[in-house]
CSV table of C-alpha atoms in Angstrom, one decimal:
chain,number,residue,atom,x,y,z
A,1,UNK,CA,19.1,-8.9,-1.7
A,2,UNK,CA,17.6,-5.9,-0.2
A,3,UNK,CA,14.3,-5.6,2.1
A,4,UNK,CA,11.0,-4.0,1.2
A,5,UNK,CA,9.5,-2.8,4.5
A,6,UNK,CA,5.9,-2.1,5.3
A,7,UNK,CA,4.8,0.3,7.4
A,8,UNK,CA,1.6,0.8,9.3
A,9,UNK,CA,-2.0,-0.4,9.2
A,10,UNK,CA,-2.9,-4.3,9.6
A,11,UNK,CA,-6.6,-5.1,9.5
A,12,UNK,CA,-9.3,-7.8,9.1
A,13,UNK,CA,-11.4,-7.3,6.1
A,14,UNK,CA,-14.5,-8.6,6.7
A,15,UNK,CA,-16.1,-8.5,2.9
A,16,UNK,CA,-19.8,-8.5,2.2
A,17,UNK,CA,-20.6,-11.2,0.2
A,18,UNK,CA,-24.0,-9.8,-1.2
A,19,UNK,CA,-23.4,-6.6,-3.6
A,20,UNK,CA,-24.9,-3.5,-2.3
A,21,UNK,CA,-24.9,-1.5,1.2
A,22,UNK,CA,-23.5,-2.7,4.0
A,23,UNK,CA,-26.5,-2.6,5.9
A,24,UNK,CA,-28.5,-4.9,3.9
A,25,UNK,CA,-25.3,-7.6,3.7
A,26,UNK,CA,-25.9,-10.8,5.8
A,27,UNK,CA,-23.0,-12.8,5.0
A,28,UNK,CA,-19.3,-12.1,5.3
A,29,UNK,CA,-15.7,-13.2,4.9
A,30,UNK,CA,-12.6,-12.7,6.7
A,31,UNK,CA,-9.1,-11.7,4.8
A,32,UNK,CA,-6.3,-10.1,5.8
A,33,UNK,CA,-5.9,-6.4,4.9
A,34,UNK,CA,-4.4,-3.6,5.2
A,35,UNK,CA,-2.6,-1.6,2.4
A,36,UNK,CA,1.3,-1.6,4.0
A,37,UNK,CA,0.7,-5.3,4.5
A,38,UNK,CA,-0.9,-6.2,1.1
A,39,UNK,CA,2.1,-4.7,-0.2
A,40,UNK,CA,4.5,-6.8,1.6
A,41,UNK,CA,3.1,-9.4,0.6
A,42,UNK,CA,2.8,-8.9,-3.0
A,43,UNK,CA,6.3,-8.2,-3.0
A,44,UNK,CA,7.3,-11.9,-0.7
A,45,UNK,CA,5.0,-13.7,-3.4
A,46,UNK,CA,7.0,-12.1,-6.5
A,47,UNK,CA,10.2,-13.7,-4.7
A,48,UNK,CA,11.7,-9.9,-2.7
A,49,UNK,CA,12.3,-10.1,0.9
A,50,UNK,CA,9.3,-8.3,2.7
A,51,UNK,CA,8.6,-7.2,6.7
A,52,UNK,CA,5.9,-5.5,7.9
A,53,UNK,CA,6.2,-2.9,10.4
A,54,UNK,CA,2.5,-2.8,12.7
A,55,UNK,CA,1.5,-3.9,16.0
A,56,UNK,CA,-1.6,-6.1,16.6
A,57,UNK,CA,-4.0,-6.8,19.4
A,58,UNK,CA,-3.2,-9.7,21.5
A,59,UNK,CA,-6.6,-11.2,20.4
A,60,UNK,CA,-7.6,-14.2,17.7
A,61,UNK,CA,-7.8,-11.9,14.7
A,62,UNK,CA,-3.8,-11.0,16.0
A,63,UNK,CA,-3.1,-14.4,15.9
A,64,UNK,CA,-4.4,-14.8,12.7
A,65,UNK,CA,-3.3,-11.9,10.8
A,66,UNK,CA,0.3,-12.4,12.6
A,67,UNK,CA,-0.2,-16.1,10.9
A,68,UNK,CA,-1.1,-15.1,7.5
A,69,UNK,CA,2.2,-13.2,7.4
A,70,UNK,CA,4.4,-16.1,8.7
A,71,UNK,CA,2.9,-18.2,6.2
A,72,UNK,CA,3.2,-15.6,3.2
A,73,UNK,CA,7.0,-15.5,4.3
A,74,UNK,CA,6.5,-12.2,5.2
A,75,UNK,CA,9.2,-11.2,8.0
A,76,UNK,CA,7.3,-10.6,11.5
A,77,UNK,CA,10.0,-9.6,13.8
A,78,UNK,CA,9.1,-6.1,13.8
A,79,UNK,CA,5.2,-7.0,14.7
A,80,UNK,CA,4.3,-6.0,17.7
A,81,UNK,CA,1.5,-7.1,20.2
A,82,UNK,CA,-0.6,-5.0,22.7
A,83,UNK,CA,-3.4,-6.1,25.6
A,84,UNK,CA,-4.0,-1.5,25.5
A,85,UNK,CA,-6.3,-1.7,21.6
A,86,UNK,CA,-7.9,-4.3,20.1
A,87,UNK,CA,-6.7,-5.4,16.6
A,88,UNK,CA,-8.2,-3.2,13.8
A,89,UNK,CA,-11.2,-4.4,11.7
A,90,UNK,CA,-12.6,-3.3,8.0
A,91,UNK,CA,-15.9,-4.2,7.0
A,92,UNK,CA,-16.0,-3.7,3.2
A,93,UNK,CA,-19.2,-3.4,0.9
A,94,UNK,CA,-18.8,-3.9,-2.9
A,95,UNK,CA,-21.5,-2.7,-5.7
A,96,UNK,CA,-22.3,-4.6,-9.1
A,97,UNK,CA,-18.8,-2.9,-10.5
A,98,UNK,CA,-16.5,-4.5,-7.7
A,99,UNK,CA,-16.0,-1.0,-6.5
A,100,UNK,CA,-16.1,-0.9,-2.4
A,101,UNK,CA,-16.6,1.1,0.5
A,102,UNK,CA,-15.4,0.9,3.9
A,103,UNK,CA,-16.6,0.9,7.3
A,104,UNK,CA,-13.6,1.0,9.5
A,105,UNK,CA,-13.5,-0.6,13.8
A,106,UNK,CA,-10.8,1.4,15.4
A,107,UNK,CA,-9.7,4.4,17.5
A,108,UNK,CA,-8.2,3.1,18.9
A,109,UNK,CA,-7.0,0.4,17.4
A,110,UNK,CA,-3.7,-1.4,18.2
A,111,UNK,CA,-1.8,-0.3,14.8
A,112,UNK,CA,-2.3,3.4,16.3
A,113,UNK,CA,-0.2,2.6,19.7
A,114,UNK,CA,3.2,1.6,17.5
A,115,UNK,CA,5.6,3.3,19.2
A,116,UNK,CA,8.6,5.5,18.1
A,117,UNK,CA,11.1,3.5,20.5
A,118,UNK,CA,9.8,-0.2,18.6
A,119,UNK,CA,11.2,0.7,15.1
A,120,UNK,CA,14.2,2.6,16.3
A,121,UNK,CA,15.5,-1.0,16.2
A,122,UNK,CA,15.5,-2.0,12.3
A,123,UNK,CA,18.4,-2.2,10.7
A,124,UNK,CA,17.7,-0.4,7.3
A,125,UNK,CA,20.3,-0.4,5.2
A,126,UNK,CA,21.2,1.2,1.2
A,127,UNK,CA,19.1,-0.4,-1.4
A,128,UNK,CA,16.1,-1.4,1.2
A,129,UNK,CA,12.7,0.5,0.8
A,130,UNK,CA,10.4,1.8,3.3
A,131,UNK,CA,6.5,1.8,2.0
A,132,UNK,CA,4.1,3.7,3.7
A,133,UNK,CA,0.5,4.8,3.5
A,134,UNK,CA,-1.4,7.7,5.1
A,135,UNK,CA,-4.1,5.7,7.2
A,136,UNK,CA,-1.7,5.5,10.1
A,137,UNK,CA,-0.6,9.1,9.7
A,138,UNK,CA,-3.2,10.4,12.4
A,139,UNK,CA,-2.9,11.9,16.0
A,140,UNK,CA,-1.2,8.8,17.5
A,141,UNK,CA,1.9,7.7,18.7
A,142,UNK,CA,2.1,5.7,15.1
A,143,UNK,CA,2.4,9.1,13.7
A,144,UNK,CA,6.0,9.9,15.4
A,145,UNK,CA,6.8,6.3,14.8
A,146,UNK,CA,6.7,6.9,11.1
A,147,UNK,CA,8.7,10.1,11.2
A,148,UNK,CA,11.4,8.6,13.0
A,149,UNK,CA,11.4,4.9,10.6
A,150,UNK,CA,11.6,7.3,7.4
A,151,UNK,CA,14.4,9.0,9.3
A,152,UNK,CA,16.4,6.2,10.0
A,153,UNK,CA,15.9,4.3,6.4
A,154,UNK,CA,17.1,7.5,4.6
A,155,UNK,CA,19.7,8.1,7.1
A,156,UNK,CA,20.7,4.3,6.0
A,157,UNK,CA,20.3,5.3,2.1
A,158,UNK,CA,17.2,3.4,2.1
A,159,UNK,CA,14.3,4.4,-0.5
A,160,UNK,CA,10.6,5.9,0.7
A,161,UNK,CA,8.0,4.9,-1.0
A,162,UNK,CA,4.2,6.5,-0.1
A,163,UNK,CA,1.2,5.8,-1.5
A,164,UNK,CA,-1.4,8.3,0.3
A,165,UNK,CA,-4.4,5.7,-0.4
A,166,UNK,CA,-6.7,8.3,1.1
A,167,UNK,CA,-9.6,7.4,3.3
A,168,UNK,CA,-11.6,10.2,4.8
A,169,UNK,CA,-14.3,8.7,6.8
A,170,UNK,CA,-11.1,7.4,9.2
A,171,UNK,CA,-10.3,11.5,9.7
A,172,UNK,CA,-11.9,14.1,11.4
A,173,UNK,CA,-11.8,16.5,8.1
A,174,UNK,CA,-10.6,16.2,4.8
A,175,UNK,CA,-8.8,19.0,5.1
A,176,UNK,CA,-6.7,17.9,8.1
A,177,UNK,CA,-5.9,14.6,5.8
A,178,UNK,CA,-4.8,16.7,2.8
A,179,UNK,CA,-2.4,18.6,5.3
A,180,UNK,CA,-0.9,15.7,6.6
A,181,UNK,CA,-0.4,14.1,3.4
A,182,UNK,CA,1.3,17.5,2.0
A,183,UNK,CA,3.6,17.5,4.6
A,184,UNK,CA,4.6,13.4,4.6
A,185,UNK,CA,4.7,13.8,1.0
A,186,UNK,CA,7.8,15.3,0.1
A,187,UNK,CA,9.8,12.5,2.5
A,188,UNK,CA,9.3,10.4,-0.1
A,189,UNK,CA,11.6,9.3,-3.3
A,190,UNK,CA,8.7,7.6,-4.5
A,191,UNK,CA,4.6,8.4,-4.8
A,192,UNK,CA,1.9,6.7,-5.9
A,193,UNK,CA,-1.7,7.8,-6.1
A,194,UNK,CA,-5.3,7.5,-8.3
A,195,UNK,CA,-6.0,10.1,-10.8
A,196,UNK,CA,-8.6,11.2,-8.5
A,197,UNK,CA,-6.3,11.5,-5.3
A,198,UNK,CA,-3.8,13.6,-7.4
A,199,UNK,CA,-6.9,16.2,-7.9
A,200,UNK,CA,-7.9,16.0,-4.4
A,201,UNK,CA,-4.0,16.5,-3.0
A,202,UNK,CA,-3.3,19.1,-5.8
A,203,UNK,CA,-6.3,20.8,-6.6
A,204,UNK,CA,-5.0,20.8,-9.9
A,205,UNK,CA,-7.0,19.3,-13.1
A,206,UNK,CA,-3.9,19.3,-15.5
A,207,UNK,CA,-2.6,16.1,-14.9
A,208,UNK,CA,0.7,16.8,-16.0
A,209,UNK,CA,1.1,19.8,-13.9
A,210,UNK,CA,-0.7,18.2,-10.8
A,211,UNK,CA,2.4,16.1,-10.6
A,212,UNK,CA,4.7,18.5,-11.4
A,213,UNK,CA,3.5,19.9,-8.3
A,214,UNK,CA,4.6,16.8,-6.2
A,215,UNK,CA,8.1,17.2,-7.2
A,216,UNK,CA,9.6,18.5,-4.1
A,217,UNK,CA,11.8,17.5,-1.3
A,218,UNK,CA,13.3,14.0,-2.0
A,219,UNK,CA,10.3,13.1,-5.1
A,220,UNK,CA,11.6,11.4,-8.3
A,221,UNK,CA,9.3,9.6,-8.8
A,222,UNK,CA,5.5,9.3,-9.2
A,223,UNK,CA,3.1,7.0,-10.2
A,224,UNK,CA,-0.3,7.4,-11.4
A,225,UNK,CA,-3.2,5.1,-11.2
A,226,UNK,CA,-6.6,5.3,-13.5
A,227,UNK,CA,-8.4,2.1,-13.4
A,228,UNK,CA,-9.3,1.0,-16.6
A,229,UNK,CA,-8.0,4.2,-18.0
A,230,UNK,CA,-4.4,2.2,-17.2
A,231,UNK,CA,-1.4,3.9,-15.5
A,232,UNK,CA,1.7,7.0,-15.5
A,233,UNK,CA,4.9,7.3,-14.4
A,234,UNK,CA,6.4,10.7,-14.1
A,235,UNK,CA,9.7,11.5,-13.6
A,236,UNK,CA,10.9,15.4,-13.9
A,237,UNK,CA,12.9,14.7,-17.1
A,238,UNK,CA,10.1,11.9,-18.8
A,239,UNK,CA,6.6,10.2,-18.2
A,240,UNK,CA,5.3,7.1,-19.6
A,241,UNK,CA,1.4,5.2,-20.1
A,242,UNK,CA,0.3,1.9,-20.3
A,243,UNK,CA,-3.2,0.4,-21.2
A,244,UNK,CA,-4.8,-1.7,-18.6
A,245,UNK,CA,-5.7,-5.1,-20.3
A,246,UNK,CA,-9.2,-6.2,-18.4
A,247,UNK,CA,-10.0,-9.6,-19.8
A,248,UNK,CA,-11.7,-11.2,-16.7
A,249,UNK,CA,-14.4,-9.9,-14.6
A,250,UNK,CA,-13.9,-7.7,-12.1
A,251,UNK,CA,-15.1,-8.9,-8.6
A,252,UNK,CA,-12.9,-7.3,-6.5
A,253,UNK,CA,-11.0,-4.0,-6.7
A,254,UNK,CA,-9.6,-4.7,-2.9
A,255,UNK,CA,-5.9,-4.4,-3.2
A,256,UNK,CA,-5.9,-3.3,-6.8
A,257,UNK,CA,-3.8,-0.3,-6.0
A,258,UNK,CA,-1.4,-2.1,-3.3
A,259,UNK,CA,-0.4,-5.2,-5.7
A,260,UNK,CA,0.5,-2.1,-8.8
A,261,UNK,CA,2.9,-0.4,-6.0
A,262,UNK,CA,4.3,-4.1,-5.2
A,263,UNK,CA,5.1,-4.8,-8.2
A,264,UNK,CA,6.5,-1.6,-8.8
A,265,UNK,CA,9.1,-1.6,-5.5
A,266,UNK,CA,9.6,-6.0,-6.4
A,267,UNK,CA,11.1,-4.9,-9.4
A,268,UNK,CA,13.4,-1.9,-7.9
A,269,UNK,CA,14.4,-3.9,-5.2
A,270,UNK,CA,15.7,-6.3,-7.9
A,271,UNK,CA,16.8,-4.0,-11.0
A,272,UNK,CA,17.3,-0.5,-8.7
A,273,UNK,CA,15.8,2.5,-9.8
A,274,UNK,CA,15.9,2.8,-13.4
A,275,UNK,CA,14.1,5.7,-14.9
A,276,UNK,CA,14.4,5.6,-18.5
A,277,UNK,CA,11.1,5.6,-20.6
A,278,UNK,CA,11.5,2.4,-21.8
A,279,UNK,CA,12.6,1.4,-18.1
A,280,UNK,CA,9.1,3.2,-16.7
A,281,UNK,CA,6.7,1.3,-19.3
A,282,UNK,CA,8.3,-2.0,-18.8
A,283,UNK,CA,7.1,-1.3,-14.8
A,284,UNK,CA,4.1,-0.5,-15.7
A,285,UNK,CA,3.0,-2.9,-18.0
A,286,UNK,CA,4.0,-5.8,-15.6
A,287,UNK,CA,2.6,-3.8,-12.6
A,288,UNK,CA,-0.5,-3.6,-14.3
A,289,UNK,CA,-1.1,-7.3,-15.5
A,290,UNK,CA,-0.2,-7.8,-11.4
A,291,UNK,CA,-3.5,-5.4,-10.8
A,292,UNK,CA,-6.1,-7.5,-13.1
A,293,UNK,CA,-5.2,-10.4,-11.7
A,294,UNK,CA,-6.2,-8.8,-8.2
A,295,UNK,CA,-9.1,-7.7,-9.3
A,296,UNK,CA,-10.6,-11.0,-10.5
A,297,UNK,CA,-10.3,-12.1,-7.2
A,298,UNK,CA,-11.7,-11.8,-4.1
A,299,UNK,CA,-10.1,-9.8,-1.0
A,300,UNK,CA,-6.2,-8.4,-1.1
A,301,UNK,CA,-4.0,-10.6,0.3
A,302,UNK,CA,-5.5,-13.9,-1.1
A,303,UNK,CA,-5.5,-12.6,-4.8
A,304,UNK,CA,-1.6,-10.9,-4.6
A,305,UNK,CA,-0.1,-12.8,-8.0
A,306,UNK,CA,2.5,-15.3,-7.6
A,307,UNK,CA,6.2,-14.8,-9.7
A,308,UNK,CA,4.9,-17.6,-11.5
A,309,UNK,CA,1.2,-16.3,-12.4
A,310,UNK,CA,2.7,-12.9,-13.3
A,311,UNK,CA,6.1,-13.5,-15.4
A,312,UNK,CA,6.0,-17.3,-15.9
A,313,UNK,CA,9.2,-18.0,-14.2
A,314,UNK,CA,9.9,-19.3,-10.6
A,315,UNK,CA,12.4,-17.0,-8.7
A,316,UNK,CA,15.8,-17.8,-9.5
């Protein structure tokens, strides 16, 4: 079977256990985080081979997030370790909703310092899939080490698949964000991003023609995400919606967003890429149900859904 491989930022989340600001939070807890990593390990627990792509202090919080992926069968050859930048750390805050925000310990931070030469080594091959996000986009040598892994997986007939997952208080501007993610984002076969991402990348309000706007370079495909409002998929010949279905509570939103795409790339990785609007909604009915089960838990990687949890079935 083919590889799903993650690319980019690994972190600690430390989550506030109190609602509110962070500044009024006294008691925390420690997850692993990190949006190419809660992807890859969404898509090891739904039964698809996974590796992540980062490199991580030589430190105890290294040692543990390096951990969590070995024991989430989460391929770790390609993580790399560095004495130069300490392993990067999230503090997150939550309100009464489950919504968060972020305070973010880096710059540098040992994710930055991946180097072009470490991934010239992976052997992509035709049918594996490259995630990305745009955290790890910045003015570091990570940068140039993404350009040349999306590259080399295309040059292998590999898939991209980017999710922007914007996060401006980690960039100087939100314009120089906006330009980077323009520019990465026709490298991409794939896109996923919030309704409210597509406004800010676009500038367009039409939602149909904010996405029509994304369709250059190598994009066929683009999903969007609206909370409770449920999710699209747009290809240039048909689109599709689903309902989200939010029984439980939400206490989380952390990973939300990263267990959708997971889903979404488990199930091409299994099926390939088909884009039929029956084919769409079937994705995004199952990579929904994988989001509300993330969000009635606590932190991203802990609350990823098992095959079991979200189709019933062990993998075959």
């Amino acid at each position: 079977m083919n590889t799903l491989y993650a690319i980019g930022e690994m972190l600690i989340d430390f989550t506030a256990q109190e609602p509110g600001v962070l500044e009024l939070a006294s008691t925390f807890r420690k997850n692993a985080g990190g949006a190419p990593a809660n992807v890859a390990v969404c898509a090891a627990r739904l039964g698809c081979p996974a590796s992540v792509i980062t490199k991580l202090g030589k430190d105890p919080f290294g040692n543990f997030l390096a951990n969590t992926l070995a024991s989430e069968n989460v391929g770790t050859q390609y993580v790399f370790r560095t004495g130069k930048a300490n392993t990067a750390l999230a503090f997150v805050a939550r309100d009464e909703r489950g919504e968060r925000s972020f305070s973010f310990y880096r710059n540098p931070s040992a994710d930055m310092l991946l180097e072009e030469e470490e991934v010239r080594t992976i052997p992509f091959k035709e049918g594996d899939i490259l995630h990305f996000c745009s955290v790890d986009l910045c003015d570091a040598p990570v940068r140039m080490a993404h350009v040349v892994a999306i590259e080399r997986a295309r040059a292998a007939g590999a898939l991209v698949s980017f999710d922007p997952n914007l996060r401006y208080n980690l960039w100087e501007s939100a314009e120089e964000l906006l330009r980077v993610v323009r520019e990465f984002l026709p490298l991409a076969d794939i896109v996923k991003v919030s309704d409210e991402e597509l406004l800010d990348i676009t500038g367009i309000e039409d939602e149909r023609k904010a996405v029509e706007s994304l369709f250059k370079g190598e994009v066929k495909l683009v999903f969007v995400t609206k909370g409770k409002g449920g999710a699209a998929a747009y290809t240039k010949e048909t689109e599709a919606w689903e309902p989200t279905d939010l029984t439980s509570p939400v206490v989380d939103t952390t990973g939300a967003g990263d267990s959708f795409i997971g889903t979404i790339l488990s199930i091409i990785l299994e099926k390939g890429v088909a884009l039929s609007r029956e084919d769409l909604s079937e994705m995004l009915r199952t990579a929904n149900r994988a989001a509300t089960i993330v969000v009635s838990r606590e932190g991203a990687i802990p609350a990823m859904p098992t095959r079991a949890e979200l189709f019933g079935e062990n993998k075959a």
